[in-house]
XYZ file of C-alpha atoms in Angstrom:
750
model
C -19.000 15.815 -2.349
C -20.201 19.276 -3.368
C -19.660 20.626 0.135
C -16.075 19.498 -0.026
C -15.367 21.174 -3.167
C -17.141 24.151 -1.958
C -14.482 23.972 0.833
C -11.903 23.289 -1.595
C -12.876 26.227 -3.811
C -12.505 28.667 -0.974
C -10.334 31.319 -2.677
C -7.533 32.037 -0.440
C -4.325 34.281 -0.900
C -1.369 32.200 -1.457
C 2.154 33.971 -1.556
C 4.859 31.611 -3.180
C 8.475 30.931 -1.052
C 11.555 32.700 -1.929
C 14.043 31.364 -4.629
C 11.649 29.633 -6.650
C 10.253 32.220 -8.873
C 11.478 32.266 -12.537
C 14.663 34.551 -13.264
C 13.724 38.009 -14.645
C 10.562 38.479 -12.778
C 10.009 41.448 -9.893
C 9.089 40.041 -6.795
C 8.452 41.440 -3.201
C 9.527 39.579 -0.241
C 7.991 39.107 3.314
C 7.963 37.159 6.115
C 5.336 34.570 7.239
C 5.282 34.631 11.184
C 2.554 31.932 11.092
C 5.062 29.233 9.519
C 8.308 31.061 10.099
C 8.763 31.053 6.172
C 10.442 33.801 4.184
C 7.515 34.241 1.147
C 7.828 35.708 -1.787
C 5.029 37.302 -4.054
C 5.587 37.600 -7.826
C 4.316 40.639 -9.413
C 6.607 40.608 -12.907
C 6.013 39.889 -16.491
C 7.126 37.269 -18.767
C 9.686 37.850 -21.033
C 8.776 38.451 -24.548
C 9.045 35.220 -26.965
C 7.629 33.903 -30.210
C 5.811 30.644 -29.905
C 3.789 30.879 -33.191
C 6.477 28.396 -34.843
C 6.688 25.976 -31.743
C 6.284 22.425 -32.808
C 4.932 19.680 -30.789
C 7.055 16.685 -30.413
C 5.348 12.939 -30.230
C 4.570 12.192 -26.837
C 4.168 16.157 -25.701
C 0.813 17.143 -24.349
C -0.500 20.059 -26.260
C -0.399 23.070 -24.054
C -2.098 26.194 -25.271
C 0.773 28.460 -26.538
C 0.174 31.409 -24.270
C 1.555 29.093 -21.522
C 4.346 28.124 -23.123
C 8.082 29.032 -21.584
C 10.344 28.949 -24.207
C 12.686 31.007 -22.194
C 13.111 28.265 -19.655
C 17.115 27.203 -18.996
C 17.533 24.104 -16.953
C 20.339 24.040 -14.404
C 20.999 21.567 -11.633
C 19.720 22.606 -8.037
C 21.825 20.652 -5.196
C 20.142 22.367 -2.105
C 18.461 19.272 -0.804
C 20.213 16.340 -2.409
C 22.540 14.052 -0.432
C 26.313 14.378 -0.791
C 26.808 11.499 -2.506
C 24.370 12.762 -5.359
C 26.047 16.144 -5.151
C 29.523 14.612 -5.674
C 28.035 12.502 -8.805
C 27.136 15.619 -10.230
C 30.270 17.780 -9.305
C 32.179 14.734 -10.864
C 30.300 14.956 -13.937
C 30.279 18.723 -14.294
C 34.064 18.638 -13.828
C 34.643 15.926 -16.590
C 32.372 18.276 -18.922
C 34.298 21.266 -18.042
C 37.733 19.374 -18.989
C 36.900 18.143 -22.104
C 39.515 19.225 -24.804
C 36.543 18.978 -27.742
C 34.451 21.332 -25.938
C 34.601 24.556 -28.232
C 31.625 26.424 -26.124
C 33.936 27.514 -23.181
C 31.043 30.265 -22.195
C 28.325 27.551 -21.899
C 27.659 26.513 -18.152
C 28.919 23.222 -17.659
C 25.780 21.919 -16.248
C 24.005 22.471 -19.196
C 25.964 19.598 -20.812
C 25.751 17.135 -17.848
C 22.503 14.704 -18.439
C 21.007 13.303 -15.291
C 18.957 10.371 -16.602
C 17.860 7.147 -14.989
C 16.535 6.384 -11.186
C 17.935 6.969 -8.448
C 18.415 2.906 -7.352
C 19.946 3.273 -4.117
C 18.547 5.960 -2.023
C 19.588 6.391 1.448
C 17.806 5.902 4.339
C 17.064 8.347 7.421
C 19.499 7.976 9.712
C 18.155 6.905 13.329
C 17.445 9.779 15.686
C 19.821 10.499 19.076
C 17.445 8.755 21.633
C 19.496 11.047 24.375
C 17.899 14.009 23.005
C 14.496 12.661 22.733
C 11.905 13.357 25.236
C 10.797 9.819 27.201
C 7.466 8.509 26.165
C 6.454 8.098 29.666
C 6.824 11.815 30.137
C 4.595 12.823 27.077
C 1.796 9.853 27.759
C 2.054 10.457 31.531
C 3.095 7.157 32.750
C 5.859 5.564 35.202
C 8.929 4.751 32.855
C 9.903 1.051 33.650
C 13.208 1.484 32.662
C 14.311 4.033 35.445
C 18.099 5.255 35.133
C 18.622 2.641 32.023
C 16.631 4.648 29.817
C 17.960 5.602 26.730
C 15.618 8.999 26.579
C 16.124 12.040 28.276
C 14.088 12.773 31.152
C 14.842 16.362 31.877
C 12.101 18.323 30.786
C 13.780 21.602 31.078
C 16.404 20.718 29.137
C 14.428 19.040 26.628
C 12.580 22.367 26.208
C 15.394 24.216 26.225
C 17.086 22.425 23.336
C 13.675 21.941 21.916
C 13.823 23.891 18.240
C 11.169 26.759 17.535
C 7.524 25.664 16.744
C 6.842 25.108 12.963
C 3.302 26.740 13.319
C 0.919 28.307 15.624
C -1.947 26.097 15.274
C -1.997 22.295 16.531
C -4.335 20.452 14.015
C -4.598 17.428 16.679
C -5.393 19.780 19.621
C -7.631 21.905 17.475
C -9.761 18.767 16.264
C -9.602 16.258 19.163
C -9.156 19.001 22.091
C -5.927 17.330 23.138
C -2.364 16.573 21.552
C -1.461 13.234 22.214
C 2.302 14.411 22.158
C 2.181 16.919 24.428
C 5.181 18.987 25.157
C 7.144 17.221 21.986
C 4.712 18.738 19.554
C 6.109 20.822 17.118
C 2.934 23.016 16.843
C 2.479 23.104 20.372
C 2.126 26.988 21.405
C -1.516 26.516 21.965
C -1.444 23.565 24.421
C 1.919 23.967 26.134
C 1.542 26.251 29.277
C 4.259 28.068 31.057
C 5.018 24.934 33.478
C 5.580 22.787 30.122
C 1.942 20.724 30.985
C -0.039 19.884 28.392
C -2.994 21.902 28.206
C -6.579 20.043 27.509
C -9.920 21.239 25.823
C -12.343 19.414 28.287
C -15.295 19.774 26.483
C -14.056 18.769 22.969
C -11.997 16.094 24.371
C -14.922 14.435 25.946
C -16.717 14.608 22.478
C -13.945 13.221 20.439
C -12.136 10.998 22.872
C -14.414 7.949 22.892
C -14.470 7.951 19.077
C -12.248 5.447 17.169
C -10.652 6.777 13.833
C -8.028 4.114 13.043
C -8.426 0.219 13.950
C -6.279 -2.587 13.153
C -3.420 -1.853 15.405
C -1.128 -4.528 16.442
C -1.723 -5.629 20.422
C 1.252 -5.937 22.262
C 0.218 -9.494 23.508
C -0.494 -10.492 19.842
C 3.043 -9.096 18.674
C 4.666 -11.433 21.656
C 2.943 -14.579 21.138
C 3.966 -13.928 17.019
C 7.656 -13.369 18.140
C 7.594 -16.538 20.396
C 5.828 -18.397 17.995
C 3.160 -19.060 20.358
C 0.070 -18.077 18.212
C -2.500 -20.762 17.622
C -2.023 -21.824 13.924
C -3.450 -25.257 14.541
C -6.679 -24.347 12.297
C -4.029 -23.598 9.418
C -2.110 -26.664 10.118
C -4.859 -28.952 9.913
C -6.303 -27.476 6.432
C -2.948 -27.558 4.969
C -2.295 -31.143 6.554
C -5.234 -32.474 4.645
C -4.501 -30.503 1.326
C -1.091 -31.238 1.108
C -1.179 -35.149 2.628
C -1.006 -36.638 -1.044
C -0.516 -34.056 -3.525
C -0.998 -35.366 -7.097
C 2.098 -36.979 -8.804
C 2.173 -34.593 -11.379
C 2.701 -31.803 -9.019
C 4.917 -33.435 -6.566
C 8.120 -32.312 -8.825
C 7.072 -28.886 -8.863
C 5.992 -28.430 -5.102
C 9.108 -29.947 -3.103
C 10.499 -26.718 -2.374
C 6.837 -26.118 -0.750
C 6.321 -29.120 1.020
C 10.075 -28.885 2.401
C 8.832 -25.578 3.918
C 5.500 -26.698 4.882
C 4.754 -28.426 8.088
C 3.510 -31.378 6.640
C 2.314 -33.974 8.930
C 4.084 -37.569 9.205
C 2.707 -40.104 6.871
C 3.349 -42.917 9.254
C 0.411 -45.219 10.126
C 0.299 -45.689 13.916
C -1.814 -48.956 13.890
C -1.331 -50.178 10.339
C -5.240 -49.937 9.619
C -6.126 -46.134 9.623
C -4.793 -43.443 7.689
C -6.420 -39.801 6.959
C -6.515 -39.453 2.988
C -7.055 -36.433 1.029
C -10.445 -36.282 -0.560
C -9.644 -35.182 -4.153
C -11.631 -33.987 -7.295
C -11.504 -36.024 -10.613
C -9.299 -33.592 -11.739
C -6.845 -33.890 -8.920
C -7.505 -30.005 -7.592
C -6.883 -29.626 -4.223
C -9.367 -26.895 -3.437
C -12.710 -27.228 -1.796
C -11.602 -30.146 0.220
C -14.517 -31.501 2.493
C -13.911 -32.850 5.866
C -16.536 -35.601 6.134
C -18.096 -35.726 9.921
C -15.370 -35.405 12.120
C -14.287 -38.702 12.130
C -11.021 -40.781 10.920
C -11.450 -42.542 7.910
C -10.002 -45.996 6.361
C -8.057 -45.474 3.343
C -10.131 -48.285 1.697
C -13.369 -46.471 2.466
C -12.405 -43.101 0.842
C -14.143 -42.433 -2.812
C -12.616 -40.104 -5.357
C -15.721 -38.157 -5.672
C -16.629 -34.834 -6.703
C -15.984 -32.108 -4.122
C -18.444 -29.759 -2.825
C -18.762 -27.294 -0.242
C -21.628 -29.225 1.477
C -21.850 -32.510 3.063
C -25.430 -33.423 2.255
C -24.330 -36.385 0.197
C -23.834 -39.024 2.974
C -23.446 -41.993 0.652
C -19.803 -41.416 0.566
C -19.331 -41.189 4.281
C -17.685 -43.817 6.245
C -19.945 -45.252 9.017
C -18.874 -45.000 12.702
C -17.774 -48.463 13.043
C -14.639 -47.368 10.768
C -13.736 -44.963 13.260
C -10.902 -46.164 15.998
C -11.180 -43.428 18.709
C -8.037 -44.472 20.252
C -5.966 -43.572 17.126
C -3.563 -40.437 17.500
C -2.064 -38.337 14.829
C 1.069 -36.526 15.145
C 2.704 -34.090 12.917
C 6.267 -33.465 12.681
C 7.851 -30.165 11.807
C 10.078 -30.157 9.190
C 12.057 -27.083 8.128
C 14.637 -26.453 5.504
C 16.324 -23.599 4.070
C 14.913 -22.561 0.496
C 16.420 -20.167 -1.568
C 18.497 -18.501 1.204
C 15.578 -16.129 1.825
C 14.673 -14.550 5.124
C 11.311 -16.079 5.178
C 10.601 -17.508 8.949
C 8.513 -20.543 9.108
C 6.773 -20.809 12.492
C 6.852 -24.573 14.430
C 3.487 -26.443 13.790
C 2.233 -27.561 16.884
C 1.490 -31.305 17.164
C -1.976 -32.250 16.358
C -2.705 -34.948 19.035
C -6.506 -36.226 19.147
C -8.201 -39.336 21.215
C -11.699 -38.638 19.622
C -13.704 -37.202 16.702
C -14.579 -33.919 19.323
C -11.203 -33.528 20.341
C -9.985 -33.552 16.777
C -12.375 -31.027 15.735
C -11.349 -29.037 18.488
C -7.840 -29.273 17.413
C -8.519 -28.327 13.893
C -10.438 -25.385 15.035
C -7.731 -24.120 17.397
C -10.542 -24.186 20.168
C -11.106 -26.024 23.291
C -13.710 -28.556 23.373
C -17.261 -27.216 23.673
C -17.975 -27.898 27.389
C -21.753 -28.232 26.594
C -21.120 -31.119 24.328
C -20.582 -34.834 25.187
C -18.887 -37.795 23.329
C -20.796 -41.162 23.371
C -19.187 -43.924 21.127
C -17.331 -41.509 18.960
C -20.691 -39.247 18.339
C -21.055 -35.531 19.621
C -24.253 -34.934 21.499
C -25.931 -31.798 22.739
C -24.881 -28.369 21.933
C -22.020 -28.496 19.013
C -20.692 -25.334 17.185
C -19.455 -26.530 13.933
C -18.427 -23.021 12.580
C -14.760 -23.831 13.182
C -15.122 -27.366 12.477
C -16.781 -27.392 8.967
C -15.420 -25.105 6.216
C -18.175 -22.114 5.384
C -19.786 -22.778 2.261
C -19.630 -19.928 -0.769
C -22.860 -19.005 -0.150
C -22.322 -18.379 3.776
C -19.229 -16.393 3.032
C -19.596 -12.442 3.448
C -19.950 -10.950 0.016
C -19.134 -7.734 -1.740
C -20.509 -6.453 -4.548
C -17.483 -5.088 -6.554
C -19.296 -4.333 -9.659
C -19.254 -0.855 -11.304
C -17.306 0.519 -8.036
C -14.022 2.694 -8.290
C -11.075 1.078 -6.831
C -7.971 2.575 -5.449
C -5.049 0.360 -6.386
C -2.706 -0.766 -3.077
C 0.182 1.552 -4.086
C 3.752 0.945 -2.257
C 5.007 4.004 -0.344
C 2.555 6.822 -1.353
C -0.882 4.494 -1.240
C -0.869 5.334 2.925
C -3.338 5.702 5.133
C -3.459 9.807 4.826
C -3.435 9.451 1.099
C -6.329 6.847 0.971
C -8.311 9.479 3.188
C -7.925 11.838 0.738
C -9.062 9.788 -2.352
C -11.838 8.532 -0.204
C -13.271 12.115 0.347
C -12.791 12.511 -3.260
C -14.937 9.629 -4.455
C -13.034 6.482 -4.058
C -15.344 3.311 -3.503
C -12.683 0.515 -2.396
C -9.545 1.066 -0.951
C -6.743 -1.488 -0.054
C -3.756 -1.231 1.986
C 0.107 -1.261 0.692
C 1.508 -4.469 0.066
C 2.669 -6.362 2.752
C 4.944 -9.510 3.149
C 3.401 -12.330 4.838
C 6.409 -13.407 6.678
C 6.889 -10.072 8.225
C 3.602 -9.819 9.813
C 3.668 -13.473 11.280
C 7.181 -12.377 12.621
C 5.335 -9.290 14.536
C 6.936 -6.475 12.525
C 5.460 -3.329 13.574
C 6.377 -1.519 10.406
C 4.495 -4.109 8.208
C 1.562 -4.409 10.647
C 1.558 -0.348 10.026
C 0.275 -0.900 6.556
C -2.643 -2.894 7.523
C -4.094 0.051 9.750
C -7.578 1.350 8.355
C -9.463 4.692 8.880
C -12.908 4.523 10.114
C -14.034 6.195 6.509
C -12.820 3.402 4.530
C -16.166 1.510 4.227
C -15.056 -1.315 1.903
C -11.125 -1.849 2.740
C -8.943 -4.783 2.104
C -5.575 -5.552 2.814
C -2.782 -6.939 0.441
C -0.315 -9.843 0.803
C 2.675 -10.943 -0.853
C 4.264 -14.534 -0.447
C 5.560 -17.486 -2.014
C 4.304 -20.246 0.494
C 1.489 -21.881 1.302
C 1.969 -22.253 5.276
C 3.071 -18.704 5.598
C 0.089 -17.222 3.692
C -2.344 -19.376 4.918
C -1.254 -18.730 8.598
C -1.101 -15.122 7.585
C -4.925 -15.001 6.133
C -5.932 -16.639 9.308
C -4.304 -14.362 11.437
C -5.964 -11.430 9.611
C -9.318 -13.078 9.570
C -9.301 -13.419 13.475
C -7.788 -10.309 14.520
C -8.258 -7.403 11.932
C -11.159 -5.747 10.588
C -10.925 -5.964 6.977
C -13.610 -6.613 4.070
C -11.509 -8.850 1.871
C -7.933 -10.094 1.664
C -5.849 -9.415 -1.607
C -3.022 -11.620 -3.099
C -0.429 -9.988 -5.181
C 1.052 -12.167 -8.146
C 1.554 -8.811 -9.896
C 4.753 -7.234 -8.258
C 7.559 -6.796 -10.702
C 10.445 -5.636 -8.285
C 13.586 -8.354 -8.805
C 14.094 -8.952 -4.822
C 10.556 -10.279 -4.607
C 10.217 -11.824 -7.945
C 13.707 -13.812 -7.263
C 11.963 -15.336 -3.967
C 9.009 -16.763 -6.017
C 6.675 -14.289 -5.082
C 4.775 -11.617 -6.315
C 4.534 -11.947 -10.256
C 6.684 -15.194 -10.186
C 3.787 -17.329 -9.056
C 1.928 -16.972 -12.300
C 4.281 -19.193 -13.530
C 4.346 -21.986 -10.588
C 0.703 -22.617 -10.466
C 0.531 -25.691 -8.389
C 2.458 -23.676 -5.634
C 0.011 -20.840 -6.342
C -3.179 -23.245 -6.204
C -1.862 -24.340 -2.764
C -1.881 -20.586 -1.455
C -5.364 -20.046 -3.083
C -6.965 -22.924 -1.620
C -5.121 -22.794 1.855
C -6.001 -19.028 2.364
C -9.677 -19.779 0.983
C -9.992 -22.784 3.598
C -9.318 -20.253 6.762
C -10.807 -17.213 5.291
C -14.790 -16.080 6.046
C -14.360 -12.839 4.023
C -13.610 -12.897 0.235
C -10.193 -13.593 -1.518
C -9.344 -11.386 -4.496
C -5.946 -11.491 -6.808
C -4.221 -8.865 -8.585
C -2.061 -9.804 -11.442
C -0.369 -8.739 -14.656
C -0.741 -10.290 -17.997
C 2.317 -12.146 -17.637
C 6.156 -12.522 -16.748
C 8.021 -11.874 -19.762
C 7.094 -9.299 -22.495
C 5.008 -10.279 -25.573
C 4.150 -13.871 -23.812
C 0.602 -13.244 -22.084
C -0.187 -15.935 -19.812
C -2.911 -14.571 -17.945
C -5.745 -15.961 -19.823
C -4.395 -19.503 -18.810
C -4.319 -18.533 -15.063
C -7.912 -16.872 -15.096
C -10.127 -20.335 -15.868
C -8.052 -21.804 -12.732
C -8.924 -19.014 -10.290
C -12.540 -19.432 -10.899
C -12.243 -23.072 -9.889
C -10.336 -22.053 -6.919
C -12.871 -19.575 -5.394
C -11.686 -16.479 -6.184
C -14.108 -13.680 -5.659
C -12.336 -11.002 -7.995
C -9.497 -10.667 -10.459
C -7.735 -7.484 -11.070
C -5.597 -7.436 -14.361
C -2.896 -4.707 -14.964
C -2.286 -4.542 -18.779
C 1.202 -5.091 -18.676
C 3.679 -7.733 -18.026
C 6.511 -7.985 -15.116
C 9.336 -6.974 -17.940
C 7.182 -4.049 -19.123
C 7.243 -2.406 -15.829
C 5.448 0.750 -16.746
C 6.564 1.238 -20.125
C 4.427 0.974 -23.163
C 0.573 1.047 -23.016
C -1.391 -0.999 -20.981
C -2.997 -3.601 -23.332
C -6.769 -3.312 -22.681
C -7.615 -5.619 -26.101
C -6.027 -8.183 -24.096
C -7.963 -7.428 -20.871
C -10.809 -7.485 -22.966
C -10.156 -11.417 -23.882
C -9.579 -11.954 -20.107
C -12.754 -10.468 -18.812
C -14.505 -12.851 -21.262
C -12.710 -15.619 -19.597
C -13.226 -14.440 -16.080
C -17.077 -14.724 -16.589
C -18.944 -15.156 -13.895
C -16.150 -13.765 -11.577
C -15.717 -10.042 -11.893
C -12.735 -8.837 -13.456
C -11.420 -5.474 -12.903
C -8.997 -3.522 -15.318
C -6.202 -1.627 -14.557
C -3.849 0.611 -16.408
C -3.333 4.127 -17.950
C -6.567 5.753 -16.607
C -6.304 9.666 -16.140
C -9.872 10.759 -16.956
C -13.702 9.900 -17.044
C -13.299 9.275 -20.732
C -10.613 6.715 -20.391
C -12.637 4.767 -17.993
C -15.947 4.718 -19.903
C -14.097 3.983 -23.172
C -12.370 0.854 -21.515
C -15.714 -0.226 -19.493
C -17.452 -0.039 -22.778
C -14.876 -1.692 -24.746
C -13.925 -4.708 -22.457
C -16.851 -5.276 -20.472
C -14.885 -5.393 -17.498
C -16.866 -5.089 -14.312
C -15.185 -1.920 -12.929
C -11.606 -0.045 -13.288
C -8.930 -0.042 -10.812
C -6.932 3.286 -10.672
C -3.496 3.854 -9.463
C -1.057 6.403 -11.126
C -4.263 8.210 -12.154
C -4.741 8.833 -8.625
C -1.686 9.883 -7.786
C -1.378 12.455 -10.281
C -4.983 13.767 -9.669
C -6.816 12.507 -6.763
C -9.976 13.901 -7.772
C -10.176 11.444 -10.848
C -12.938 9.552 -8.856
C -15.272 12.905 -8.671
C -14.635 12.978 -12.576
C -15.830 9.514 -13.286
C -18.567 10.036 -11.069
C -19.589 13.288 -12.399
C -18.713 12.719 -15.745
C -17.068 16.029 -16.250
C -13.109 17.414 -16.276
C -12.548 19.259 -13.209
C -10.539 22.400 -13.996
C -9.428 22.265 -10.272
C -7.868 25.813 -9.375
C -4.454 25.796 -7.856
C -5.690 27.156 -4.044
C -8.045 24.057 -4.134
C -4.963 21.420 -4.941
C -3.190 23.346 -2.247
C -6.069 22.812 -0.129
C -6.095 18.900 -1.176
C -2.286 18.701 0.137
C -2.997 20.845 3.235
C -5.797 17.776 4.228
C -2.817 15.309 3.557
C -0.610 17.020 5.896
C -3.136 17.425 8.657
C -3.942 13.623 8.247
C -0.259 12.680 8.162
C 0.182 14.682 11.406
C -2.760 12.874 12.971
C -1.599 9.105 11.688
C 2.223 9.546 12.324
C 2.281 12.440 15.075
C 2.796 16.066 15.494
C 6.512 15.490 17.237
C 9.648 15.811 15.140
C 9.662 12.270 13.597
C 5.943 12.417 12.881
C 6.771 16.085 11.003
C 9.505 14.202 8.974
C 7.533 11.383 7.996
C 4.709 13.385 6.986
C 6.870 15.592 4.576
C 8.672 12.455 3.562
C 5.621 11.009 2.234
C 4.346 14.506 0.927
C 7.297 15.018 -1.417
C 6.889 11.331 -2.952
C 3.146 12.059 -3.629
C 4.355 15.602 -5.191
C 6.919 13.117 -7.389
C 3.548 12.067 -9.386
C 1.413 15.175 -8.617
C 3.206 17.461 -10.116
C 2.382 15.713 -13.518
C -1.035 17.213 -13.354
C -1.507 19.864 -16.216
C -4.596 21.665 -15.555
C -7.314 21.652 -17.710
C -7.289 25.271 -18.653
C -3.717 25.005 -19.765
C -4.614 22.238 -21.968
C -4.759 23.084 -25.902
C -6.791 19.266 -26.177
C -8.210 17.692 -23.240
C -7.971 14.783 -21.792
C -4.549 14.576 -20.736
C -2.731 11.220 -21.541
C -0.935 9.349 -18.792
C 2.235 8.895 -21.047
C 2.474 12.721 -21.883
C 4.586 15.267 -20.750
C 4.173 19.079 -21.091
C 6.573 21.218 -22.234
C 7.974 24.045 -19.957
C 4.917 26.214 -19.027
C 3.821 28.919 -16.859
C 0.389 28.414 -15.140
C -2.291 30.878 -14.643
C -0.738 31.810 -11.576
C 2.340 31.654 -9.669
C 1.134 28.747 -7.066
C -0.051 26.610 -10.352
C 3.446 27.349 -11.912
C 4.693 25.935 -8.436
C 2.496 23.022 -8.128
C 3.647 21.974 -12.014
C 7.313 22.111 -11.143
C 9.648 19.016 -12.121
C 12.526 19.936 -9.396
C 12.368 18.229 -5.813
C 13.857 21.420 -4.387
C 10.118 23.057 -5.379
C 8.441 20.180 -3.584
C 10.483 20.754 -0.688
C 9.388 24.454 -0.645
C 5.769 23.694 -1.184
C 6.140 20.940 1.859
C 7.629 23.979 3.791
C 4.575 26.096 3.163
C 2.188 23.351 4.628
C 4.396 22.101 7.402
C 6.822 24.636 8.141
C 10.885 25.015 7.280
C 12.908 21.851 6.908
C 15.282 20.905 9.967
C 19.174 21.922 9.181
C 20.970 19.471 7.080
C 17.277 18.352 5.836
C 18.277 16.394 2.401
C 15.547 14.767 -0.101
C 16.682 12.502 -3.020
C 13.914 11.962 -5.733
C 13.232 8.836 -7.554
C 14.321 10.200 -10.785
C 17.697 11.925 -11.350
C 15.910 14.300 -13.747
C 13.767 15.882 -10.657
C 17.376 17.652 -9.847
C 16.880 19.864 -12.852
C 15.179 22.916 -12.079
């Protein structure tokens, strides 16, 4: 980590792009040929201002008075805003200027309009014109199977003639790996495209790096086809759910009708009037920890309601072999229904037909019968593998010591793989992918599977699933357990988004505990890795219910609980309730509980851990505002990071993005968009040397200030137009007609 900071601490000269310096400063302009950007160097002085009488308002960060900028005059910057937003601003400006009660006609109209709130309906990027894009077969050098019907262009000379000028002289992928996989489509291809439009390869470097796998958890084409055609073998999940949902407690039937209608429950019909598979339940009617005794069918009369355990050593309650009719067959009938008019797609349940105990075990495990075993009088002899037939006991599952580790929260949009790599280099211990919808994963959506990708530097990595039904969540857990390299699976029951909540997913599950129990128990039955839960304190404001949920989670076998100290209705308003987290941490023992909310310094982390007794802390917005918070916590100090070091971190993110999403035009655009989304949080950081009182609090906003140098001033700008300029310093100039609508309307001010 020290070597990493030495790299970041290189005092590189930085020049600021034109049109972003304060009015009245003297500037010198020159052209940067490396990035094709007009750059401006600020050499002027700040206007005289009297700051001695300035009063800090509540909620305002205390800035050293010598850095205050009292001459700041806001104006709206619309250069990169979409046309709809420009029209809205123009309409408000016209209404303000036409106001007959306005006596200050000389005041600029845009001083009077107020841009508040969120841009809730941000436009999606338009799909590119495929006829102007080069066919991937020419980039990757393989025959195009579509021939003349291919929607991409195959004329390399025409493509290269129309290709815009390179964004820079150096290609990161070529420099690091010896070969750029995007060939002549690369926007930084000057170093690896020859005169004949061929991709140049540095063989020595490429031979050293070509065998190294940096990103895992890709979606294989054959798996995607099976998922889309509903041919993937989920018999293991179906058999476990069939047992768990066979005889639901009567008290839960009323609340779980929608679950049963969407779950492919087996037929309850007896084929011979004597034999029936029943649920072995605990005395408290819990659905968890169901143990299948041996591999035989059971007479209903012989089933004793005894406490369930993960061990089958207590054979006194097991039926004798004479109670087994090997000729009995069980069939399941797929039942489908529309529920809540959602887009969830339920996969068809495969029929389970078994003639004897061994074939039933093979069907339940999703595997063929063991060829080395034989069946004599209903009993298996020979070499028998029971790892898929008998559930793993908790002692046999993979264990992770979560205690006292720094956990980077799963962050929608901004918690992408390049950002996690940045945080990992700066000290994060546990990383988790962005929230993924279980139904989309089961349908083989490429965009959803992209959220599950893992970089090899992430040594403790998990994926977070969101769903509201036991069948889809359990099938998804089985799929991830069999096909992906993950260390744990997290269930999201804290998502406050209305679209998710109204479908009965996310935070809605906190109010549907019977359904949630089915999900947890179903997923635990098919996973051999830890299962964790991330939740909020409750659904409605001033009505915390997490303390009622946590004791149940302990009995259901959850390995880690993460509690965000706000309710769904609060979203991110008010402060996180760490007193309530302290109450829940005691109720969770011995299961580790991580606290989450409002941590922006090592002092915040220390205070909350000491006062609440949590096993660790999860950091979300704090990592977005300053990703080096992990370093500060581990080294117990405030890092007065320089503007050059912060720019180097952004440069690392840009390079990681070009490696992950690509260095062609589409990859550059994606990298730029995620960089801008991150900058919408990163600009909130106030340098330690500028603060009058440390540490900065997450809910404090600074008055307008000038940094210790021009780059620091730029990085602290809340204007989205300045964020675009920063992206141009790292990725080159934006394309003509580029637009970016920030999440908050106030970020249109400059």
